[in-house]
Amino acid sequence: MTKNYVLGLLAVASLAACSKKDDNNTTPPPSNNSDTVYVRGKISASQTWSKNKVYKLRGYVYVDAPAVLTVEAGTQIISTRDSAGVLVVYKGAQINANGTADNPIVFTSGHTDKKPGDLGGIILVGSATGNGNHAVIEGGVDGDHKAFGGTNDADNSGTMQYVRIEYAGKAVSQDDEVNGLSLYTVGNKTTLHHIQVVNGLDDAFEFFGGTVNAKYLIAYNTADDDFDMDDAYKGMIQFAVSVKQPSFTDPKGASGDVSNNFEVDNTNPANKPITTTPTTFPVLSNFTAIGPNNATGTSAAYGYGARWRRGCQFILGNSIIMGSQKEAMRVDDNVTMGFYNDGTSGVKNSLLHSSSANVFSTANSGAAVLLTVDQLSALVTGRDATQVFLAANAGDIKLKDAFNNKTPDLAPQTGSPALAGAKFEGKLADAFFDKVAYRGAIDPANDWTKAKWVAWDRVVVTQ
């Protein structure tokens, strides 16, 4: 097998020798690929990665302005755990990763015994607005690539479509991690759709500020939060799936953290006051979020379907949350509750179920809560919607096979309340949103999660 070595040290890639350790940790590429290209360091001139080669990321790889990294449909990018690859597309650079439904671009483990953490992950960095909650980019990037953010909400970091990111996650230290796909102040001219994160050690998708919008996202069997938003993220997302493996969570230590389908913050009070502006305010529609549903072997570290906290604002509409281990919806702190109480935030026309005793919970450290559980429930089911359905049993939502973690079927059955009832009013009336009748992520007439680019049957082996 011919091997190429790409090391971008200056404006162009140069050749370097491969260590024996590289050879020992490389799974041979498919038979139609004759080359393995090793990628290290900095890429500062535009280049194209071919579907006829396998690209192996070695440690941190930085795409710097003005480079454009083009990745052909069907390209495979691998990483091994001895030097987990992290692809950083930095401010001013772009990635054009244009897979197709039949030929996705796949970032994955290069081992035959694939494990979460074999790949570091992908980081896109833009120049849109944030609020300074995170001072620098997490995950051990070098000093030249720590800064992020700016004032250009229309910034463009390129395109990612029909892309699968498998076995990612790199924990440098407690609360300093690389996720499957990390988006740092990415602007709204960036195109993101049809992306799946599979078997990641940390979060699947994390949005650190920015204005990027997205459609057709899948988080499957990741250990921490599936959709994590903070730092004044203000984008819109429609058609997204979160499926949790009951036994798989990341190590929490003594942090008191839990693994959620959604975790949305404005700022961490250890960094900045939670009233810091601009404020996190995602507008979300047609999500299907599946928790462990108290299955045998469920990890004690599982948490909420949606945890809204630390001063965030939000709209969640036309969605399904079911099987959450703790409450389906948790609102922490009176600032966040205040935004719900005054109508800024809302959960609208959605179907909610929890395997715990209650669907809702509220908390405010050190003082009485602004909204009790009963008051929050009354707002969700009364003022904010006429079609909210609080299911006593998950079966009442009538999805076909939602808790089959190996090969979930999330489409609504005949008679399901998810078949109708969606509404697109207020911020959900934006032209970005497709005005569908059904609730949840799955079109009952055309299940996009069954397409060739999607990978199920990837249960994580836990000890």
Short mmCIF file of C-alpha atoms in Angstrom, two decimals:
data_model
loop_
_atom_site.label_atom_id
_atom_site.label_comp_id
_atom_site.label_asym_id
_atom_site.label_seq_id
_atom_site.Cartn_x
_atom_site.Cartn_y
_atom_site.Cartn_z
CA MET A 1 0.00 0.00 0.00
CA THR A 2 1.34 3.41 -0.98
CA LYS A 3 1.31 5.95 1.86
CA ASN A 4 1.39 9.71 1.56
CA TYR A 5 2.13 12.02 4.45
CA VAL A 6 0.71 15.52 4.56
CA LEU A 7 2.17 17.98 7.03
CA GLY A 8 0.94 21.54 6.58
CA LEU A 9 3.64 23.61 8.24
CA LEU A 10 3.52 26.70 6.06
CA ALA A 11 1.34 27.56 3.07
CA VAL A 12 1.50 24.13 1.50
CA ALA A 13 1.64 20.53 2.65
CA SER A 14 5.02 18.84 2.82
CA LEU A 15 6.05 15.23 3.08
CA ALA A 16 7.14 13.61 6.29
CA ALA A 17 8.13 10.13 7.37
CA CYS A 18 5.69 7.81 9.07
CA SER A 19 6.48 6.10 12.32
CA LYS A 20 6.07 2.40 12.80
CA LYS A 21 3.42 3.21 15.39
CA ASP A 22 1.31 4.77 12.62
CA ASP A 23 1.49 1.54 10.64
CA ASN A 24 0.58 -0.59 13.62
CA ASN A 25 -2.53 1.46 14.38
CA THR A 26 -3.92 1.84 10.88
CA THR A 27 -6.77 -0.29 9.65
CA PRO A 28 -6.13 -0.96 5.96
CA PRO A 29 -8.34 1.23 3.79
CA PRO A 30 -10.99 -0.22 1.49
CA SER A 31 -9.64 -2.15 -1.47
CA ASN A 32 -10.55 0.61 -3.94
CA ASN A 33 -8.26 3.02 -2.09
CA SER A 34 -4.56 2.75 -2.86
CA ASP A 35 -3.28 5.51 -0.60
CA THR A 36 -3.44 6.57 3.02
CA VAL A 37 -2.65 10.24 3.50
CA TYR A 38 -1.39 11.28 6.95
CA VAL A 39 -2.43 14.80 7.92
CA ARG A 40 -0.69 16.86 10.60
CA GLY A 41 -0.09 20.46 11.60
CA LYS A 42 -1.38 23.47 9.67
CA ILE A 43 -3.10 23.70 6.30
CA SER A 44 -2.84 27.26 4.97
CA ALA A 45 -3.39 26.70 1.25
CA SER A 46 -6.58 25.32 -0.27
CA GLN A 47 -6.63 21.61 -0.99
CA THR A 48 -9.05 18.83 -1.91
CA TRP A 49 -9.36 15.47 -0.20
CA SER A 50 -10.27 12.74 -2.65
CA LYS A 51 -12.73 9.91 -2.16
CA ASN A 52 -10.05 7.64 -3.63
CA LYS A 53 -7.79 8.07 -0.61
CA VAL A 54 -8.12 7.58 3.15
CA TYR A 55 -6.99 10.54 5.27
CA LYS A 56 -5.59 9.92 8.71
CA LEU A 57 -5.61 12.82 11.17
CA ARG A 58 -2.62 12.86 13.51
CA GLY A 59 -3.26 15.12 16.50
CA TYR A 60 -4.49 18.67 15.96
CA VAL A 61 -4.86 19.76 12.33
CA TYR A 62 -5.55 23.46 11.73
CA VAL A 63 -7.09 24.86 8.56
CA ASP A 64 -6.06 28.53 8.53
CA ALA A 65 -7.27 31.49 6.47
CA PRO A 66 -7.52 31.82 3.56
CA ALA A 67 -7.50 28.07 2.94
CA VAL A 68 -10.59 26.17 1.82
CA LEU A 69 -10.58 22.46 2.60
CA THR A 70 -12.76 20.64 0.08
CA VAL A 71 -13.76 17.05 0.90
CA GLU A 72 -15.28 14.92 -1.83
CA ALA A 73 -18.42 12.86 -1.26
CA GLY A 74 -17.56 9.35 -0.09
CA THR A 75 -14.24 10.34 1.54
CA GLN A 76 -13.20 8.55 4.72
CA ILE A 77 -11.15 10.35 7.37
CA ILE A 78 -9.79 8.19 10.18
CA SER A 79 -8.02 8.64 13.51
CA THR A 80 -6.41 6.34 16.04
CA ARG A 81 -6.39 6.66 19.80
CA ASP A 82 -2.63 7.02 20.16
CA SER A 83 -2.91 10.51 18.61
CA ALA A 84 -6.62 11.31 18.34
CA GLY A 85 -7.23 13.65 15.43
CA VAL A 86 -8.92 17.03 15.89
CA LEU A 87 -9.78 19.01 12.76
CA VAL A 88 -9.96 22.75 13.51
CA VAL A 89 -11.33 24.98 10.75
CA TYR A 90 -10.28 28.36 12.09
CA LYS A 91 -11.60 31.89 11.56
CA GLY A 92 -11.41 32.98 7.94
CA ALA A 93 -10.91 29.45 6.62
CA GLN A 94 -13.68 27.21 5.28
CA ILE A 95 -14.58 23.55 4.92
CA ASN A 96 -16.66 22.34 2.00
CA ALA A 97 -17.59 18.81 3.00
CA ASN A 98 -20.35 17.96 0.57
CA GLY A 99 -21.35 14.37 1.00
CA THR A 100 -24.49 12.88 -0.50
CA ALA A 101 -27.24 10.65 0.87
CA ASP A 102 -25.63 7.61 -0.79
CA ASN A 103 -22.00 8.70 -0.35
CA PRO A 104 -21.54 10.44 2.99
CA ILE A 105 -18.26 11.81 4.25
CA VAL A 106 -17.26 9.80 7.32
CA PHE A 107 -14.90 10.78 10.13
CA THR A 108 -14.30 7.61 12.13
CA SER A 109 -12.00 5.35 14.09
CA GLY A 110 -9.11 3.70 12.28
CA HIS A 111 -9.20 0.69 14.61
CA THR A 112 -10.98 -2.61 14.14
CA ASP A 113 -12.02 -2.43 17.84
CA LYS A 114 -13.57 1.01 17.56
CA LYS A 115 -14.06 2.97 20.79
CA PRO A 116 -15.36 6.42 21.70
CA GLY A 117 -12.38 8.77 21.79
CA ASP A 118 -10.47 7.23 18.89
CA LEU A 119 -11.24 10.47 17.04
CA GLY A 120 -10.89 13.84 18.73
CA GLY A 121 -13.62 15.68 16.80
CA ILE A 122 -14.31 18.60 14.49
CA ILE A 123 -14.16 22.26 15.55
CA LEU A 124 -15.49 25.09 13.38
CA VAL A 125 -14.51 28.60 14.47
CA GLY A 126 -16.21 31.71 13.13
CA SER A 127 -16.40 35.45 13.68
CA ALA A 128 -20.03 35.82 14.75
CA THR A 129 -21.07 37.22 18.12
CA GLY A 130 -20.81 35.58 21.51
CA ASN A 131 -20.87 36.88 25.06
CA GLY A 132 -17.45 35.87 26.40
CA ASN A 133 -18.68 33.05 28.61
CA HIS A 134 -15.81 30.92 27.37
CA ALA A 135 -12.65 32.98 27.14
CA VAL A 136 -10.89 30.53 24.82
CA ILE A 137 -11.64 27.44 22.76
CA GLU A 138 -11.76 24.27 24.82
CA GLY A 139 -9.96 21.03 24.18
CA GLY A 140 -6.24 21.74 24.15
CA VAL A 141 -5.87 23.73 20.92
CA ASP A 142 -2.62 25.64 20.54
CA GLY A 143 -2.14 29.28 21.52
CA ASP A 144 -2.56 30.58 17.97
CA HIS A 145 -6.05 29.09 17.75
CA LYS A 146 -7.63 29.74 21.15
CA ALA A 147 -9.44 33.01 20.39
CA PHE A 148 -12.90 33.01 18.84
CA GLY A 149 -15.77 35.37 18.14
CA GLY A 150 -16.33 38.70 16.47
CA THR A 151 -19.15 40.88 15.17
CA ASN A 152 -20.01 39.30 11.81
CA ASP A 153 -23.16 37.23 12.34
CA ALA A 154 -23.23 36.53 8.59
CA ASP A 155 -19.80 34.87 8.69
CA ASN A 156 -19.35 31.77 6.53
CA SER A 157 -17.30 28.77 7.67
CA GLY A 158 -18.35 26.69 4.65
CA THR A 159 -20.61 23.68 4.26
CA MET A 160 -21.04 20.33 5.96
CA GLN A 161 -23.74 18.10 4.56
CA TYR A 162 -24.24 14.34 4.69
CA VAL A 163 -21.39 13.95 7.16
CA ARG A 164 -21.03 11.32 9.88
CA ILE A 165 -18.70 11.79 12.86
CA GLU A 166 -18.02 8.58 14.77
CA TYR A 167 -16.16 7.64 17.98
CA ALA A 168 -15.16 11.20 18.80
CA GLY A 169 -14.41 12.95 22.08
CA LYS A 170 -11.21 14.14 23.68
CA ALA A 171 -11.09 15.09 27.34
CA VAL A 172 -8.03 17.22 28.06
CA SER A 173 -9.15 17.79 31.65
CA GLN A 174 -12.37 18.16 33.62
CA ASP A 175 -14.72 20.47 31.65
CA ASP A 176 -12.11 20.95 28.92
CA GLU A 177 -13.14 18.73 26.06
CA VAL A 178 -13.55 18.31 22.33
CA ASN A 179 -17.05 17.29 21.24
CA GLY A 180 -18.21 15.49 18.13
CA LEU A 181 -18.94 18.79 16.39
CA SER A 182 -18.01 21.99 18.23
CA LEU A 183 -19.24 25.27 16.75
CA TYR A 184 -17.57 28.41 18.09
CA THR A 185 -19.35 31.63 17.07
CA VAL A 186 -20.12 30.20 13.66
CA GLY A 187 -22.07 32.56 11.40
CA ASN A 188 -25.38 32.07 9.64
CA LYS A 189 -23.98 31.90 6.12
CA THR A 190 -22.49 28.54 7.08
CA THR A 191 -24.50 25.55 5.81
CA LEU A 192 -25.06 22.59 8.14
CA HIS A 193 -27.47 19.78 7.39
CA HIS A 194 -27.67 15.99 7.46
CA ILE A 195 -24.97 15.43 10.09
CA GLN A 196 -24.82 12.50 12.50
CA VAL A 197 -22.60 12.17 15.57
CA VAL A 198 -22.22 8.56 16.73
CA ASN A 199 -20.74 7.12 19.95
CA GLY A 200 -19.01 10.25 21.20
CA LEU A 201 -17.36 10.58 24.61
CA ASP A 202 -18.67 14.07 25.34
CA ASP A 203 -21.39 16.21 23.72
CA ALA A 204 -22.60 15.47 20.22
CA PHE A 205 -23.22 19.07 19.07
CA GLU A 206 -22.15 22.09 21.11
CA PHE A 207 -22.88 25.65 20.01
CA PHE A 208 -20.64 28.27 21.65
CA GLY A 209 -22.40 31.46 20.61
CA GLY A 210 -22.88 32.32 16.98
CA THR A 211 -25.87 32.37 14.68
CA VAL A 212 -25.48 29.23 12.56
CA ASN A 213 -28.67 27.40 11.57
CA ALA A 214 -29.01 23.68 10.90
CA LYS A 215 -31.41 20.97 9.77
CA TYR A 216 -31.41 17.17 9.97
CA LEU A 217 -29.04 16.45 12.84
CA ILE A 218 -28.71 13.12 14.67
CA ALA A 219 -27.00 12.51 18.00
CA TYR A 220 -26.78 8.76 18.61
CA ASN A 221 -25.33 7.20 21.74
CA THR A 222 -23.13 10.04 22.92
CA ALA A 223 -22.06 10.08 26.55
CA ASP A 224 -22.91 13.61 27.69
CA ASP A 225 -25.35 16.17 26.26
CA ASP A 226 -26.59 15.78 22.73
CA PHE A 227 -27.43 19.43 22.03
CA ASP A 228 -25.46 21.82 24.25
CA MET A 229 -25.84 25.57 23.69
CA ASP A 230 -24.30 28.55 25.48
CA ASP A 231 -22.24 31.74 24.97
CA ALA A 232 -25.23 33.58 23.37
CA TYR A 233 -26.03 31.05 20.64
CA LYS A 234 -28.92 32.52 18.61
CA GLY A 235 -29.49 30.10 15.75
CA MET A 236 -32.43 28.05 14.48
CA ILE A 237 -32.54 24.25 14.16
CA GLN A 238 -35.24 22.00 12.68
CA PHE A 239 -35.51 18.21 12.34
CA ALA A 240 -33.09 16.81 14.91
CA VAL A 241 -32.85 13.49 16.74
CA SER A 242 -31.33 12.61 20.10
CA VAL A 243 -31.12 8.92 21.07
CA LYS A 244 -29.45 7.85 24.32
CA GLN A 245 -27.92 4.46 25.14
CA PRO A 246 -29.05 3.66 28.71
CA SER A 247 -25.71 2.35 29.96
CA PHE A 248 -23.39 4.93 28.39
CA THR A 249 -22.44 8.21 30.07
CA ASP A 250 -19.11 9.96 30.50
CA PRO A 251 -17.32 10.08 33.87
CA LYS A 252 -18.88 12.83 36.00
CA GLY A 253 -16.62 12.66 39.04
CA ALA A 254 -17.84 14.91 41.87
CA SER A 255 -19.10 17.61 39.49
CA GLY A 256 -22.79 16.85 40.00
CA ASP A 257 -23.25 17.05 36.23
CA VAL A 258 -25.71 14.83 34.37
CA SER A 259 -26.18 13.73 30.77
CA ASN A 260 -29.13 15.38 29.01
CA ASN A 261 -30.73 15.42 25.60
CA PHE A 262 -30.64 19.25 25.72
CA GLU A 263 -28.50 21.43 27.99
CA VAL A 264 -28.89 25.15 27.32
CA ASP A 265 -27.12 27.89 29.30
CA ASN A 266 -26.38 31.55 28.86
CA THR A 267 -23.22 31.73 30.96
CA ASN A 268 -21.56 29.75 33.69
CA PRO A 269 -21.73 31.92 36.84
CA ALA A 270 -18.14 30.94 37.55
CA ASN A 271 -17.19 32.80 34.36
CA LYS A 272 -19.68 35.66 34.03
CA PRO A 273 -23.02 36.69 35.58
CA ILE A 274 -25.88 34.75 34.06
CA THR A 275 -27.50 38.05 33.09
CA THR A 276 -24.63 38.79 30.67
CA THR A 277 -25.76 39.97 27.25
CA PRO A 278 -26.16 39.10 24.47
CA THR A 279 -28.21 36.16 25.70
CA THR A 280 -28.40 32.57 24.49
CA PHE A 281 -31.68 32.22 22.56
CA PRO A 282 -32.04 29.17 20.27
CA VAL A 283 -35.28 28.66 18.33
CA LEU A 284 -35.86 24.95 17.81
CA SER A 285 -38.54 22.89 16.09
CA ASN A 286 -39.27 19.25 15.27
CA PHE A 287 -36.89 17.49 17.61
CA THR A 288 -37.31 13.90 18.76
CA ALA A 289 -35.36 13.33 21.98
CA ILE A 290 -35.29 9.81 23.39
CA GLY A 291 -33.94 9.12 26.87
CA PRO A 292 -33.07 5.78 28.51
CA ASN A 293 -36.60 5.32 29.90
CA ASN A 294 -35.31 3.69 33.08
CA ALA A 295 -34.20 0.61 31.17
CA THR A 296 -32.23 -2.10 32.93
CA GLY A 297 -28.63 -0.96 33.35
CA THR A 298 -29.38 2.76 33.01
CA SER A 299 -26.44 4.87 34.19
CA ALA A 300 -26.99 6.88 37.37
CA ALA A 301 -25.54 9.90 35.56
CA TYR A 302 -28.53 10.38 33.27
CA GLY A 303 -30.49 13.57 33.68
CA TYR A 304 -33.18 15.56 31.90
CA GLY A 305 -34.80 15.63 28.53
CA ALA A 306 -34.24 19.39 28.39
CA ARG A 307 -32.36 21.40 30.99
CA TRP A 308 -32.77 25.17 30.56
CA ARG A 309 -30.61 27.15 32.98
CA ARG A 310 -28.10 29.90 33.78
CA GLY A 311 -30.09 32.75 32.30
CA CYS A 312 -30.93 31.34 28.86
CA GLN A 313 -33.91 32.13 26.65
CA PHE A 314 -35.40 29.55 24.28
CA ILE A 315 -38.24 28.42 22.07
CA LEU A 316 -38.88 24.70 21.54
CA GLY A 317 -41.81 23.85 19.32
CA ASN A 318 -43.46 20.86 17.66
CA SER A 319 -41.15 18.39 19.38
CA ILE A 320 -41.14 15.12 21.29
CA ILE A 321 -39.25 14.46 24.52
CA MET A 322 -39.80 10.97 25.91
CA GLY A 323 -38.10 8.52 28.23
CA SER A 324 -35.99 11.09 30.06
CA GLN A 325 -34.55 9.65 33.25
CA LYS A 326 -35.26 12.74 35.29
CA GLU A 327 -37.92 15.27 34.33
CA ALA A 328 -38.63 15.94 30.67
CA MET A 329 -38.18 19.66 31.31
CA ARG A 330 -36.09 21.30 34.01
CA VAL A 331 -35.80 25.07 34.48
CA ASP A 332 -32.99 26.15 36.81
CA ASP A 333 -32.68 29.62 38.39
CA ASN A 334 -35.10 32.50 38.57
CA VAL A 335 -33.52 34.41 35.68
CA THR A 336 -34.33 31.56 33.28
CA MET A 337 -37.75 31.16 34.88
CA GLY A 338 -38.36 34.88 34.50
CA PHE A 339 -37.94 34.61 30.73
CA TYR A 340 -40.50 31.81 30.74
CA ASN A 341 -42.86 33.67 33.01
CA ASP A 342 -42.91 36.79 30.82
CA GLY A 343 -43.42 34.81 27.61
CA THR A 344 -39.96 35.34 26.11
CA SER A 345 -39.31 31.59 26.32
CA GLY A 346 -41.72 28.77 25.62
CA VAL A 347 -42.25 25.09 24.90
CA LYS A 348 -45.02 24.96 22.32
CA ASN A 349 -47.19 22.25 20.76
CA SER A 350 -44.93 19.44 21.94
CA LEU A 351 -45.28 15.94 23.41
CA LEU A 352 -43.57 15.39 26.75
CA HIS A 353 -42.94 12.25 28.77
CA SER A 354 -40.61 11.36 31.62
CA SER A 355 -39.85 8.05 33.30
CA SER A 356 -39.63 9.93 36.61
CA ALA A 357 -42.65 10.87 38.71
CA ASN A 358 -42.94 14.38 37.24
CA VAL A 359 -42.70 15.89 33.78
CA PHE A 360 -41.43 19.26 35.09
CA SER A 361 -39.06 20.50 37.76
CA THR A 362 -37.77 23.91 38.83
CA ALA A 363 -34.99 25.01 41.15
CA ASN A 364 -33.31 28.19 42.34
CA SER A 365 -30.28 27.85 44.58
CA GLY A 366 -30.54 29.69 47.87
CA ALA A 367 -33.96 31.26 47.37
CA ALA A 368 -37.59 30.48 46.62
CA VAL A 369 -38.39 29.63 43.04
CA LEU A 370 -40.14 32.15 40.82
CA LEU A 371 -42.22 29.34 39.29
CA THR A 372 -43.35 26.21 41.07
CA VAL A 373 -43.73 22.98 39.13
CA ASP A 374 -47.49 23.51 38.96
CA GLN A 375 -47.10 27.09 37.74
CA LEU A 376 -44.62 26.05 35.05
CA SER A 377 -46.90 23.22 33.95
CA ALA A 378 -49.81 25.63 33.69
CA LEU A 379 -47.80 27.96 31.45
CA VAL A 380 -46.60 25.15 29.17
CA THR A 381 -50.00 23.52 28.76
CA GLY A 382 -52.14 26.67 28.96
CA ARG A 383 -50.72 29.99 27.84
CA ASP A 384 -48.11 28.59 25.46
CA ALA A 385 -50.03 25.88 23.65
CA THR A 386 -53.29 24.13 23.11
CA GLN A 387 -51.63 21.01 21.74
CA VAL A 388 -49.09 20.12 24.43
CA PHE A 389 -49.52 16.50 25.43
CA LEU A 390 -48.18 15.26 28.76
CA ALA A 391 -47.92 11.50 28.41
CA ALA A 392 -48.33 9.34 31.48
CA ASN A 393 -46.72 6.48 29.55
CA ALA A 394 -44.25 6.59 26.69
CA GLY A 395 -46.53 4.30 24.73
CA ASP A 396 -49.17 7.03 24.63
CA ILE A 397 -47.00 8.99 22.17
CA LYS A 398 -47.12 5.99 19.83
CA LEU A 399 -43.78 5.98 18.11
CA LYS A 400 -43.02 2.73 16.33
CA ASP A 401 -39.93 1.48 18.23
CA ALA A 402 -38.30 4.44 19.96
CA PHE A 403 -36.49 2.53 22.71
CA ASN A 404 -34.88 -0.06 20.47
CA ASN A 405 -31.44 1.48 20.84
CA LYS A 406 -29.82 -0.79 18.29
CA THR A 407 -32.12 0.21 15.43
CA PRO A 408 -34.62 2.79 16.64
CA ASP A 409 -37.74 3.54 14.64
CA LEU A 410 -38.90 7.01 15.59
CA ALA A 411 -41.76 7.40 13.13
CA PRO A 412 -45.27 7.92 14.53
CA GLN A 413 -47.74 5.03 14.39
CA THR A 414 -51.33 5.26 13.27
CA GLY A 415 -53.23 7.21 15.90
CA SER A 416 -50.15 8.97 17.29
CA PRO A 417 -50.64 12.53 18.51
CA ALA A 418 -47.39 13.31 16.67
CA LEU A 419 -49.09 12.96 13.28
CA ALA A 420 -50.61 16.43 13.54
CA GLY A 421 -50.73 19.50 15.77
CA ALA A 422 -47.61 21.40 14.70
CA LYS A 423 -47.89 25.18 14.70
CA PHE A 424 -45.47 27.79 13.42
CA GLU A 425 -46.21 31.06 15.15
CA GLY A 426 -44.10 33.85 16.59
CA LYS A 427 -40.39 33.13 16.09
CA LEU A 428 -41.29 29.73 14.60
CA ALA A 429 -42.95 31.54 11.69
CA ASP A 430 -39.49 32.41 10.32
CA ALA A 431 -38.98 31.36 6.70
CA PHE A 432 -36.17 29.05 7.80
CA PHE A 433 -38.69 26.55 9.19
CA ASP A 434 -40.51 24.10 6.93
CA LYS A 435 -44.18 24.39 7.92
CA VAL A 436 -44.99 20.71 8.42
CA ALA A 437 -48.08 19.26 10.09
CA TYR A 438 -46.36 16.56 12.15
CA ARG A 439 -44.52 16.89 15.44
CA GLY A 440 -41.13 15.41 16.15
CA ALA A 441 -38.29 14.99 13.67
CA ILE A 442 -39.75 12.27 11.47
CA ASP A 443 -42.01 12.77 8.49
CA PRO A 444 -44.42 9.81 8.73
CA ALA A 445 -44.43 9.55 4.93
CA ASN A 446 -40.66 9.75 4.46
CA ASP A 447 -38.35 8.74 7.31
CA TRP A 448 -35.04 10.47 6.56
CA THR A 449 -33.27 8.57 9.39
CA LYS A 450 -33.53 5.37 7.30
CA ALA A 451 -31.39 6.74 4.48
CA LYS A 452 -28.04 5.20 3.57
CA TRP A 453 -25.93 7.99 5.09
CA VAL A 454 -27.28 7.27 8.62
CA ALA A 455 -25.60 4.65 10.82
CA TRP A 456 -27.53 2.79 13.51
CA ASP A 457 -26.58 -0.48 15.23
CA ARG A 458 -23.59 1.10 17.01
CA VAL A 459 -24.21 0.16 20.62
CA VAL A 460 -21.27 1.13 22.84
CA VAL A 461 -19.69 -1.73 24.79
CA THR A 462 -19.47 -0.53 28.40
CA GLN A 463 -17.69 -2.12 31.32
#
